[in-house]
């Protein structure tokens, strides 16, 4: 091995490792690939937060694109995404269903009264069992479900202002054509 | 990997056996069992089996703890779900599959060998082989390039003369 290669080779290896590690650090280790993409939304039947309303089921939403947003009053990041959910609700282009995850109904109500309610329906999952069926591990999470009841996208963590345009609008366009 | 898991299980078994023995000695296994059962877990649950299954399941919120060790809310929910499935007579494999169906293979601490994780399983062995190969090559190259150092005749004479001189003086 030529002497200068002896010096340069370790540096090259180090540089290559540095690149690999920098790329590795960009990703969020809390974001896991979901096993639910392109699978049917698991069935559930949960009471509606508003009393006297029929139970909330995925079947009742068949035929339209809808969002399932997992939230809770105790969840700090839910407050961060809330303005963006309200923006999406104002567009009135997609049905947004809330899943009040492991939350006291009274707390959920107070939280929504203070911030505004973007949801057309709110399912109460006090025990968090529907959350388990949907593989929820970090609230907030948002599922995009198409007219056939298939989960097309799952967002872990607060949604941002580009969420609707990037992940919901393409499905809506597909539905109308 | 396999040996580590079985040692863990054995030590879990052993520590529970010690607990059971202590309970029997202190009179009344039932009272001690109640004390050892974590809150929210129905009495009569096979705690050894629960421990074995949940030690293999990763807590999704606190990623470096198993759900056996974690007190995070979701971990407790998942552990209760394991208890429920055990009560329904599900096998260990069925219970783990239930979790994988929801959270993906990531939830298992001992994931089965598959194409997507082949590099992780095989990588260390490949690295050892590469290391051995590099070492053998380096040794062979050194042996070929550098025969034992030889003194020239003049060097030898000069050294011997100095040695004689110092021996005479001393």
PDB file of N, CA and C in Angstrom, chain B residues 18-116:
ATOM      1  N   UNK B  18     -37.373 -18.033  43.800  1.00  0.00           N
ATOM      2  CA  UNK B  18     -36.918 -17.556  45.107  1.00  0.00           C
ATOM      3  C   UNK B  18     -38.067 -16.866  45.831  1.00  0.00           C
ATOM      4  N   UNK B  19     -38.792 -16.022  45.094  1.00  0.00           N
ATOM      5  CA  UNK B  19     -39.952 -15.330  45.669  1.00  0.00           C
ATOM      6  C   UNK B  19     -40.961 -16.335  46.229  1.00  0.00           C
ATOM      7  N   UNK B  20     -41.237 -17.367  45.406  1.00  0.00           N
ATOM      8  CA  UNK B  20     -42.220 -18.359  45.810  1.00  0.00           C
ATOM      9  C   UNK B  20     -41.756 -19.094  47.065  1.00  0.00           C
ATOM     10  N   UNK B  21     -40.457 -19.412  47.093  1.00  0.00           N
ATOM     11  CA  UNK B  21     -39.890 -20.117  48.244  1.00  0.00           C
ATOM     12  C   UNK B  21     -40.019 -19.240  49.497  1.00  0.00           C
ATOM     13  N   UNK B  22     -39.632 -17.963  49.342  1.00  0.00           N
ATOM     14  CA  UNK B  22     -39.725 -17.036  50.467  1.00  0.00           C
ATOM     15  C   UNK B  22     -41.165 -16.943  50.956  1.00  0.00           C
ATOM     16  N   UNK B  23     -42.099 -16.937  49.998  1.00  0.00           N
ATOM     17  CA  UNK B  23     -43.508 -16.839  50.350  1.00  0.00           C
ATOM     18  C   UNK B  23     -43.949 -18.060  51.145  1.00  0.00           C
ATOM     19  N   UNK B  24     -43.510 -19.251  50.673  1.00  0.00           N
ATOM     20  CA  UNK B  24     -43.895 -20.480  51.346  1.00  0.00           C
ATOM     21  C   UNK B  24     -43.345 -20.486  52.774  1.00  0.00           C
ATOM     22  N   UNK B  25     -42.100 -19.994  52.927  1.00  0.00           N
ATOM     23  CA  UNK B  25     -41.470 -19.984  54.250  1.00  0.00           C
ATOM     24  C   UNK B  25     -42.177 -19.002  55.171  1.00  0.00           C
ATOM     25  N   UNK B  26     -42.540 -17.847  54.637  1.00  0.00           N
ATOM     26  CA  UNK B  26     -43.169 -16.829  55.477  1.00  0.00           C
ATOM     27  C   UNK B  26     -44.653 -17.130  55.694  1.00  0.00           C
ATOM     28  N   UNK B  27     -45.075 -18.266  55.200  1.00  0.00           N
ATOM     29  CA  UNK B  27     -46.432 -18.720  55.508  1.00  0.00           C
ATOM     30  C   UNK B  27     -47.472 -18.147  54.572  1.00  0.00           C
ATOM     31  N   UNK B  28     -48.056 -18.996  53.726  1.00  0.00           N
ATOM     32  CA  UNK B  28     -49.155 -18.542  52.874  1.00  0.00           C
ATOM     33  C   UNK B  28     -48.661 -18.007  51.554  1.00  0.00           C
ATOM     34  N   UNK B  29     -48.638 -18.832  50.532  1.00  0.00           N
ATOM     35  CA  UNK B  29     -48.208 -18.388  49.218  1.00  0.00           C
ATOM     36  C   UNK B  29     -49.202 -17.390  48.638  1.00  0.00           C
ATOM     37  N   UNK B  30     -50.471 -17.506  49.021  1.00  0.00           N
ATOM     38  CA  UNK B  30     -51.514 -16.661  48.435  1.00  0.00           C
ATOM     39  C   UNK B  30     -51.273 -15.190  48.753  1.00  0.00           C
ATOM     40  N   UNK B  31     -50.946 -14.891  50.013  1.00  0.00           N
ATOM     41  CA  UNK B  31     -50.773 -13.499  50.402  1.00  0.00           C
ATOM     42  C   UNK B  31     -49.572 -12.892  49.683  1.00  0.00           C
ATOM     43  N   UNK B  32     -48.509 -13.702  49.570  1.00  0.00           N
ATOM     44  CA  UNK B  32     -47.318 -13.187  48.905  1.00  0.00           C
ATOM     45  C   UNK B  32     -47.569 -13.004  47.418  1.00  0.00           C
ATOM     46  N   UNK B  33     -48.388 -13.884  46.845  1.00  0.00           N
ATOM     47  CA  UNK B  33     -48.679 -13.748  45.422  1.00  0.00           C
ATOM     48  C   UNK B  33     -49.431 -12.445  45.166  1.00  0.00           C
ATOM     49  N   UNK B  34     -50.348 -12.149  46.086  1.00  0.00           N
ATOM     50  CA  UNK B  34     -51.093 -10.906  45.958  1.00  0.00           C
ATOM     51  C   UNK B  34     -50.135  -9.723  46.021  1.00  0.00           C
ATOM     52  N   UNK B  35     -49.100  -9.835  46.886  1.00  0.00           N
ATOM     53  CA  UNK B  35     -48.154  -8.743  47.033  1.00  0.00           C
ATOM     54  C   UNK B  35     -47.302  -8.603  45.776  1.00  0.00           C
ATOM     55  N   UNK B  36     -46.977  -9.749  45.119  1.00  0.00           N
ATOM     56  CA  UNK B  36     -46.081  -9.711  43.977  1.00  0.00           C
ATOM     57  C   UNK B  36     -46.815  -9.326  42.697  1.00  0.00           C
ATOM     58  N   UNK B  37     -48.131  -9.491  42.668  1.00  0.00           N
ATOM     59  CA  UNK B  37     -48.880  -9.179  41.457  1.00  0.00           C
ATOM     60  C   UNK B  37     -48.969  -7.668  41.283  1.00  0.00           C
ATOM     61  N   UNK B  38     -48.482  -7.141  40.138  1.00  0.00           N
ATOM     62  CA  UNK B  38     -48.566  -5.694  39.936  1.00  0.00           C
ATOM     63  C   UNK B  38     -50.026  -5.241  39.905  1.00  0.00           C
ATOM     64  N   UNK B  39     -50.288  -3.991  40.284  1.00  0.00           N
ATOM     65  CA  UNK B  39     -51.666  -3.527  40.312  1.00  0.00           C
ATOM     66  C   UNK B  39     -52.309  -3.638  38.929  1.00  0.00           C
ATOM     67  N   UNK B  40     -53.572  -3.982  38.899  1.00  0.00           N
ATOM     68  CA  UNK B  40     -54.290  -4.038  37.625  1.00  0.00           C
ATOM     69  C   UNK B  40     -54.208  -5.391  36.959  1.00  0.00           C
ATOM     70  N   UNK B  41     -53.398  -6.296  37.494  1.00  0.00           N
ATOM     71  CA  UNK B  41     -53.300  -7.613  36.891  1.00  0.00           C
ATOM     72  C   UNK B  41     -54.105  -8.591  37.737  1.00  0.00           C
ATOM     73  N   UNK B  42     -55.061  -9.291  37.107  1.00  0.00           N
ATOM     74  CA  UNK B  42     -55.956 -10.135  37.895  1.00  0.00           C
ATOM     75  C   UNK B  42     -55.195 -11.246  38.596  1.00  0.00           C
ATOM     76  N   UNK B  43     -55.603 -11.608  39.816  1.00  0.00           N
ATOM     77  CA  UNK B  43     -54.951 -12.698  40.527  1.00  0.00           C
ATOM     78  C   UNK B  43     -55.103 -13.992  39.735  1.00  0.00           C
ATOM     79  N   UNK B  44     -54.139 -14.871  39.895  1.00  0.00           N
ATOM     80  CA  UNK B  44     -54.194 -16.138  39.181  1.00  0.00           C
ATOM     81  C   UNK B  44     -53.519 -16.068  37.825  1.00  0.00           C
ATOM     82  N   UNK B  45     -53.035 -14.867  37.445  1.00  0.00           N
ATOM     83  CA  UNK B  45     -52.312 -14.749  36.175  1.00  0.00           C
ATOM     84  C   UNK B  45     -50.954 -15.434  36.303  1.00  0.00           C
ATOM     85  N   UNK B  46     -50.550 -16.120  35.236  1.00  0.00           N
ATOM     86  CA  UNK B  46     -49.243 -16.775  35.206  1.00  0.00           C
ATOM     87  C   UNK B  46     -48.178 -15.694  35.034  1.00  0.00           C
ATOM     88  N   UNK B  47     -47.624 -15.244  36.181  1.00  0.00           N
ATOM     89  CA  UNK B  47     -46.715 -14.091  36.135  1.00  0.00           C
ATOM     90  C   UNK B  47     -45.412 -14.404  35.413  1.00  0.00           C
ATOM     91  N   UNK B  48     -44.945 -15.649  35.516  1.00  0.00           N
ATOM     92  CA  UNK B  48     -43.695 -16.023  34.840  1.00  0.00           C
ATOM     93  C   UNK B  48     -43.881 -15.883  33.336  1.00  0.00           C
ATOM     94  N   UNK B  49     -45.019 -16.394  32.863  1.00  0.00           N
ATOM     95  CA  UNK B  49     -45.295 -16.340  31.430  1.00  0.00           C
ATOM     96  C   UNK B  49     -45.495 -14.889  30.976  1.00  0.00           C
ATOM     97  N   UNK B  50     -46.215 -14.109  31.779  1.00  0.00           N
ATOM     98  CA  UNK B  50     -46.434 -12.698  31.456  1.00  0.00           C
ATOM     99  C   UNK B  50     -45.092 -11.986  31.334  1.00  0.00           C
ATOM    100  N   UNK B  51     -44.210 -12.273  32.293  1.00  0.00           N
ATOM    101  CA  UNK B  51     -42.888 -11.656  32.307  1.00  0.00           C
ATOM    102  C   UNK B  51     -42.096 -12.069  31.053  1.00  0.00           C
ATOM    103  N   UNK B  52     -42.184 -13.349  30.699  1.00  0.00           N
ATOM    104  CA  UNK B  52     -41.441 -13.847  29.545  1.00  0.00           C
ATOM    105  C   UNK B  52     -41.903 -13.179  28.258  1.00  0.00           C
ATOM    106  N   UNK B  53     -43.230 -13.074  28.104  1.00  0.00           N
ATOM    107  CA  UNK B  53     -43.759 -12.485  26.868  1.00  0.00           C
ATOM    108  C   UNK B  53     -43.454 -10.993  26.826  1.00  0.00           C
ATOM    109  N   UNK B  54     -43.735 -10.311  27.935  1.00  0.00           N
ATOM    110  CA  UNK B  54     -43.627  -8.854  27.873  1.00  0.00           C
ATOM    111  C   UNK B  54     -42.169  -8.395  27.886  1.00  0.00           C
ATOM    112  N   UNK B  55     -41.249  -9.253  28.345  1.00  0.00           N
ATOM    113  CA  UNK B  55     -39.831  -8.877  28.288  1.00  0.00           C
ATOM    114  C   UNK B  55     -39.347  -8.831  26.846  1.00  0.00           C
ATOM    115  N   UNK B  56     -40.040  -9.514  25.947  1.00  0.00           N
ATOM    116  CA  UNK B  56     -39.667  -9.539  24.531  1.00  0.00           C
ATOM    117  C   UNK B  56     -40.332  -8.422  23.737  1.00  0.00           C
ATOM    118  N   UNK B  57     -41.190  -7.643  24.386  1.00  0.00           N
ATOM    119  CA  UNK B  57     -41.936  -6.598  23.672  1.00  0.00           C
ATOM    120  C   UNK B  57     -41.398  -5.231  24.062  1.00  0.00           C
ATOM    121  N   UNK B  58     -41.095  -4.436  23.045  1.00  0.00           N
ATOM    122  CA  UNK B  58     -40.519  -3.128  23.289  1.00  0.00           C
ATOM    123  C   UNK B  58     -41.612  -2.125  23.645  1.00  0.00           C
ATOM    124  N   UNK B  59     -41.299  -1.277  24.604  1.00  0.00           N
ATOM    125  CA  UNK B  59     -42.198  -0.173  24.916  1.00  0.00           C
ATOM    126  C   UNK B  59     -42.013   0.874  23.827  1.00  0.00           C
ATOM    127  N   UNK B  60     -43.117   1.244  23.142  1.00  0.00           N
ATOM    128  CA  UNK B  60     -43.000   2.129  21.987  1.00  0.00           C
ATOM    129  C   UNK B  60     -42.677   3.557  22.388  1.00  0.00           C
ATOM    130  N   UNK B  61     -43.067   3.934  23.610  1.00  0.00           N
ATOM    131  CA  UNK B  61     -42.891   5.316  24.046  1.00  0.00           C
ATOM    132  C   UNK B  61     -41.482   5.514  24.588  1.00  0.00           C
ATOM    133  N   UNK B  62     -41.004   4.501  25.319  1.00  0.00           N
ATOM    134  CA  UNK B  62     -39.688   4.579  25.956  1.00  0.00           C
ATOM    135  C   UNK B  62     -38.893   3.464  25.336  1.00  0.00           C
ATOM    136  N   UNK B  63     -38.244   3.752  24.194  1.00  0.00           N
ATOM    137  CA  UNK B  63     -37.848   2.687  23.279  1.00  0.00           C
ATOM    138  C   UNK B  63     -36.779   1.736  23.795  1.00  0.00           C
ATOM    139  N   UNK B  64     -36.081   2.094  24.852  1.00  0.00           N
ATOM    140  CA  UNK B  64     -35.056   1.156  25.295  1.00  0.00           C
ATOM    141  C   UNK B  64     -35.478   0.367  26.522  1.00  0.00           C
ATOM    142  N   UNK B  65     -36.770   0.328  26.771  1.00  0.00           N
ATOM    143  CA  UNK B  65     -37.280  -0.514  27.849  1.00  0.00           C
ATOM    144  C   UNK B  65     -38.245  -1.525  27.255  1.00  0.00           C
ATOM    145  N   UNK B  66     -38.294  -2.713  27.860  1.00  0.00           N
ATOM    146  CA  UNK B  66     -39.337  -3.650  27.457  1.00  0.00           C
ATOM    147  C   UNK B  66     -40.616  -3.265  28.204  1.00  0.00           C
ATOM    148  N   UNK B  67     -41.765  -3.762  27.719  1.00  0.00           N
ATOM    149  CA  UNK B  67     -43.005  -3.382  28.406  1.00  0.00           C
ATOM    150  C   UNK B  67     -43.101  -4.073  29.757  1.00  0.00           C
ATOM    151  N   UNK B  68     -42.208  -5.065  30.000  1.00  0.00           N
ATOM    152  CA  UNK B  68     -42.178  -5.677  31.324  1.00  0.00           C
ATOM    153  C   UNK B  68     -41.586  -4.705  32.348  1.00  0.00           C
ATOM    154  N   UNK B  69     -40.661  -3.838  31.887  1.00  0.00           N
ATOM    155  CA  UNK B  69     -39.923  -2.974  32.814  1.00  0.00           C
ATOM    156  C   UNK B  69     -40.498  -1.571  32.898  1.00  0.00           C
ATOM    157  N   UNK B  70     -41.394  -1.228  31.980  1.00  0.00           N
ATOM    158  CA  UNK B  70     -41.787   0.167  31.859  1.00  0.00           C
ATOM    159  C   UNK B  70     -43.087   0.461  32.589  1.00  0.00           C
ATOM    160  N   UNK B  71     -43.175   1.696  33.080  1.00  0.00           N
ATOM    161  CA  UNK B  71     -44.404   2.120  33.732  1.00  0.00           C
ATOM    162  C   UNK B  71     -45.138   3.167  32.908  1.00  0.00           C
ATOM    163  N   UNK B  72     -44.698   3.386  31.678  1.00  0.00           N
ATOM    164  CA  UNK B  72     -45.402   4.337  30.817  1.00  0.00           C
ATOM    165  C   UNK B  72     -46.820   3.825  30.559  1.00  0.00           C
ATOM    166  N   UNK B  73     -47.744   4.763  30.387  1.00  0.00           N
ATOM    167  CA  UNK B  73     -49.154   4.392  30.249  1.00  0.00           C
ATOM    168  C   UNK B  73     -49.400   3.361  29.169  1.00  0.00           C
ATOM    169  N   UNK B  74     -48.805   3.581  28.006  1.00  0.00           N
ATOM    170  CA  UNK B  74     -49.046   2.655  26.895  1.00  0.00           C
ATOM    171  C   UNK B  74     -48.479   1.270  27.215  1.00  0.00           C
ATOM    172  N   UNK B  75     -47.319   1.241  27.875  1.00  0.00           N
ATOM    173  CA  UNK B  75     -46.712  -0.051  28.221  1.00  0.00           C
ATOM    174  C   UNK B  75     -47.635  -0.832  29.152  1.00  0.00           C
ATOM    175  N   UNK B  76     -48.241  -0.109  30.095  1.00  0.00           N
ATOM    176  CA  UNK B  76     -49.163  -0.780  31.021  1.00  0.00           C
ATOM    177  C   UNK B  76     -50.375  -1.306  30.251  1.00  0.00           C
ATOM    178  N   UNK B  77     -50.897  -0.490  29.323  1.00  0.00           N
ATOM    179  CA  UNK B  77     -52.032  -0.936  28.508  1.00  0.00           C
ATOM    180  C   UNK B  77     -51.678  -2.196  27.725  1.00  0.00           C
ATOM    181  N   UNK B  78     -50.472  -2.191  27.134  1.00  0.00           N
ATOM    182  CA  UNK B  78     -50.078  -3.337  26.309  1.00  0.00           C
ATOM    183  C   UNK B  78     -49.877  -4.577  27.178  1.00  0.00           C
ATOM    184  N   UNK B  79     -49.334  -4.370  28.382  1.00  0.00           N
ATOM    185  CA  UNK B  79     -49.143  -5.505  29.292  1.00  0.00           C
ATOM    186  C   UNK B  79     -50.505  -6.070  29.695  1.00  0.00           C
ATOM    187  N   UNK B  80     -51.458  -5.171  29.950  1.00  0.00           N
ATOM    188  CA  UNK B  80     -52.805  -5.655  30.286  1.00  0.00           C
ATOM    189  C   UNK B  80     -53.416  -6.420  29.122  1.00  0.00           C
ATOM    190  N   UNK B  81     -53.079  -5.982  27.911  1.00  0.00           N
ATOM    191  CA  UNK B  81     -53.586  -6.660  26.730  1.00  0.00           C
ATOM    192  C   UNK B  81     -52.980  -8.062  26.632  1.00  0.00           C
ATOM    193  N   UNK B  82     -51.704  -8.192  27.007  1.00  0.00           N
ATOM    194  CA  UNK B  82     -51.064  -9.516  27.032  1.00  0.00           C
ATOM    195  C   UNK B  82     -51.789 -10.409  28.040  1.00  0.00           C
ATOM    196  N   UNK B  83     -52.101  -9.847  29.211  1.00  0.00           N
ATOM    197  CA  UNK B  83     -52.824 -10.614  30.242  1.00  0.00           C
ATOM    198  C   UNK B  83     -54.156 -11.090  29.681  1.00  0.00           C
ATOM    199  N   UNK B  84     -54.862 -10.184  28.985  1.00  0.00           N
ATOM    200  CA  UNK B  84     -56.173 -10.516  28.452  1.00  0.00           C
ATOM    201  C   UNK B  84     -56.061 -11.645  27.423  1.00  0.00           C
ATOM    202  N   UNK B  85     -55.076 -11.528  26.530  1.00  0.00           N
ATOM    203  CA  UNK B  85     -54.911 -12.548  25.492  1.00  0.00           C
ATOM    204  C   UNK B  85     -54.495 -13.885  26.106  1.00  0.00           C
ATOM    205  N   UNK B  86     -53.664 -13.835  27.171  1.00  0.00           N
ATOM    206  CA  UNK B  86     -53.303 -15.071  27.870  1.00  0.00           C
ATOM    207  C   UNK B  86     -54.563 -15.724  28.433  1.00  0.00           C
ATOM    208  N   UNK B  87     -55.436 -14.886  28.987  1.00  0.00           N
ATOM    209  CA  UNK B  87     -56.678 -15.392  29.560  1.00  0.00           C
ATOM    210  C   UNK B  87     -57.574 -16.033  28.506  1.00  0.00           C
ATOM    211  N   UNK B  88     -57.444 -15.536  27.250  1.00  0.00           N
ATOM    212  CA  UNK B  88     -58.243 -16.114  26.163  1.00  0.00           C
ATOM    213  C   UNK B  88     -57.607 -17.384  25.602  1.00  0.00           C
ATOM    214  N   UNK B  89     -56.486 -17.812  26.213  1.00  0.00           N
ATOM    215  CA  UNK B  89     -55.856 -19.070  25.794  1.00  0.00           C
ATOM    216  C   UNK B  89     -54.980 -18.934  24.571  1.00  0.00           C
ATOM    217  N   UNK B  90     -54.545 -17.691  24.250  1.00  0.00           N
ATOM    218  CA  UNK B  90     -53.680 -17.502  23.076  1.00  0.00           C
ATOM    219  C   UNK B  90     -52.260 -18.000  23.380  1.00  0.00           C
ATOM    220  N   UNK B  91     -51.575 -18.514  22.340  1.00  0.00           N
ATOM    221  CA  UNK B  91     -50.200 -18.976  22.515  1.00  0.00           C
ATOM    222  C   UNK B  91     -49.257 -17.766  22.511  1.00  0.00           C
ATOM    223  N   UNK B  92     -48.018 -17.980  22.966  1.00  0.00           N
ATOM    224  CA  UNK B  92     -47.024 -16.908  22.969  1.00  0.00           C
ATOM    225  C   UNK B  92     -46.880 -16.303  21.580  1.00  0.00           C
ATOM    226  N   UNK B  93     -46.832 -17.201  20.574  1.00  0.00           N
ATOM    227  CA  UNK B  93     -46.662 -16.733  19.197  1.00  0.00           C
ATOM    228  C   UNK B  93     -47.836 -15.869  18.767  1.00  0.00           C
ATOM    229  N   UNK B  94     -49.045 -16.287  19.125  1.00  0.00           N
ATOM    230  CA  UNK B  94     -50.235 -15.515  18.733  1.00  0.00           C
ATOM    231  C   UNK B  94     -50.231 -14.143  19.393  1.00  0.00           C
ATOM    232  N   UNK B  95     -49.785 -14.097  20.647  1.00  0.00           N
ATOM    233  CA  UNK B  95     -49.764 -12.822  21.364  1.00  0.00           C
ATOM    234  C   UNK B  95     -48.748 -11.880  20.726  1.00  0.00           C
ATOM    235  N   UNK B  96     -47.553 -12.427  20.385  1.00  0.00           N
ATOM    236  CA  UNK B  96     -46.543 -11.576  19.754  1.00  0.00           C
ATOM    237  C   UNK B  96     -47.023 -11.111  18.380  1.00  0.00           C
ATOM    238  N   UNK B  97     -47.714 -12.010  17.647  1.00  0.00           N
ATOM    239  CA  UNK B  97     -48.234 -11.636  16.334  1.00  0.00           C
ATOM    240  C   UNK B  97     -49.263 -10.510  16.458  1.00  0.00           C
ATOM    241  N   UNK B  98     -50.073 -10.563  17.527  1.00  0.00           N
ATOM    242  CA  UNK B  98     -51.057  -9.506  17.797  1.00  0.00           C
ATOM    243  C   UNK B  98     -50.352  -8.152  17.875  1.00  0.00           C
ATOM    244  N   UNK B  99     -49.219  -8.110  18.580  1.00  0.00           N
ATOM    245  CA  UNK B  99     -48.472  -6.854  18.723  1.00  0.00           C
ATOM    246  C   UNK B  99     -47.813  -6.449  17.401  1.00  0.00           C
ATOM    247  N   UNK B 100     -47.252  -7.437  16.680  1.00  0.00           N
ATOM    248  CA  UNK B 100     -46.585  -7.128  15.412  1.00  0.00           C
ATOM    249  C   UNK B 100     -47.604  -6.593  14.400  1.00  0.00           C
ATOM    250  N   UNK B 101     -48.830  -7.146  14.414  1.00  0.00           N
ATOM    251  CA  UNK B 101     -49.879  -6.672  13.503  1.00  0.00           C
ATOM    252  C   UNK B 101     -50.185  -5.200  13.730  1.00  0.00           C
ATOM    253  N   UNK B 102     -49.990  -4.734  14.953  1.00  0.00           N
ATOM    254  CA  UNK B 102     -50.333  -3.347  15.278  1.00  0.00           C
ATOM    255  C   UNK B 102     -49.143  -2.406  15.243  1.00  0.00           C
ATOM    256  N   UNK B 103     -47.998  -2.887  15.725  1.00  0.00           N
ATOM    257  CA  UNK B 103     -46.853  -1.984  15.892  1.00  0.00           C
ATOM    258  C   UNK B 103     -45.678  -2.337  14.997  1.00  0.00           C
ATOM    259  N   UNK B 104     -45.781  -3.426  14.231  1.00  0.00           N
ATOM    260  CA  UNK B 104     -44.685  -3.811  13.344  1.00  0.00           C
ATOM    261  C   UNK B 104     -43.629  -4.621  14.086  1.00  0.00           C
ATOM    262  N   UNK B 105     -42.675  -5.141  13.305  1.00  0.00           N
ATOM    263  CA  UNK B 105     -41.661  -6.016  13.893  1.00  0.00           C
ATOM    264  C   UNK B 105     -40.796  -5.289  14.904  1.00  0.00           C
ATOM    265  N   UNK B 106     -40.804  -3.966  14.818  1.00  0.00           N
ATOM    266  CA  UNK B 106     -40.012  -3.141  15.721  1.00  0.00           C
ATOM    267  C   UNK B 106     -40.344  -3.432  17.183  1.00  0.00           C
ATOM    268  N   UNK B 107     -41.562  -3.885  17.428  1.00  0.00           N
ATOM    269  CA  UNK B 107     -42.015  -4.106  18.800  1.00  0.00           C
ATOM    270  C   UNK B 107     -41.313  -5.312  19.434  1.00  0.00           C
ATOM    271  N   UNK B 108     -40.740  -6.184  18.602  1.00  0.00           N
ATOM    272  CA  UNK B 108     -40.069  -7.372  19.138  1.00  0.00           C
ATOM    273  C   UNK B 108     -38.603  -7.072  19.424  1.00  0.00           C
ATOM    274  N   UNK B 109     -38.125  -7.522  20.594  1.00  0.00           N
ATOM    275  CA  UNK B 109     -36.702  -7.358  20.890  1.00  0.00           C
ATOM    276  C   UNK B 109     -35.875  -8.419  20.188  1.00  0.00           C
ATOM    277  N   UNK B 110     -36.528  -9.490  19.750  1.00  0.00           N
ATOM    278  CA  UNK B 110     -35.816 -10.616  19.152  1.00  0.00           C
ATOM    279  C   UNK B 110     -36.459 -10.917  17.801  1.00  0.00           C
ATOM    280  N   UNK B 111     -36.352  -9.955  16.843  1.00  0.00           N
ATOM    281  CA  UNK B 111     -37.122 -10.137  15.608  1.00  0.00           C
ATOM    282  C   UNK B 111     -36.589 -11.299  14.791  1.00  0.00           C
ATOM    283  N   UNK B 112     -37.458 -12.013  14.086  1.00  0.00           N
ATOM    284  CA  UNK B 112     -37.005 -13.123  13.257  1.00  0.00           C
ATOM    285  C   UNK B 112     -36.149 -12.615  12.103  1.00  0.00           C
ATOM    286  N   UNK B 113     -35.250 -13.463  11.646  1.00  0.00           N
ATOM    287  CA  UNK B 113     -34.382 -13.135  10.517  1.00  0.00           C
ATOM    288  C   UNK B 113     -35.235 -12.914   9.273  1.00  0.00           C
ATOM    289  N   UNK B 114     -35.042 -11.788   8.597  1.00  0.00           N
ATOM    290  CA  UNK B 114     -35.768 -11.554   7.352  1.00  0.00           C
ATOM    291  C   UNK B 114     -34.889 -10.742   6.430  1.00  0.00           C
ATOM    292  N   UNK B 115     -35.324 -10.563   5.186  1.00  0.00           N
ATOM    293  CA  UNK B 115     -34.503  -9.852   4.207  1.00  0.00           C
ATOM    294  C   UNK B 115     -34.190  -8.442   4.694  1.00  0.00           C
ATOM    295  N   UNK B 116     -35.205  -7.783   5.306  1.00  0.00           N
ATOM    296  CA  UNK B 116     -35.019  -6.381   5.670  1.00  0.00           C
ATOM    297  C   UNK B 116     -34.035  -6.209   6.821  1.00  0.00           C
TER     298      UNK B 116
END
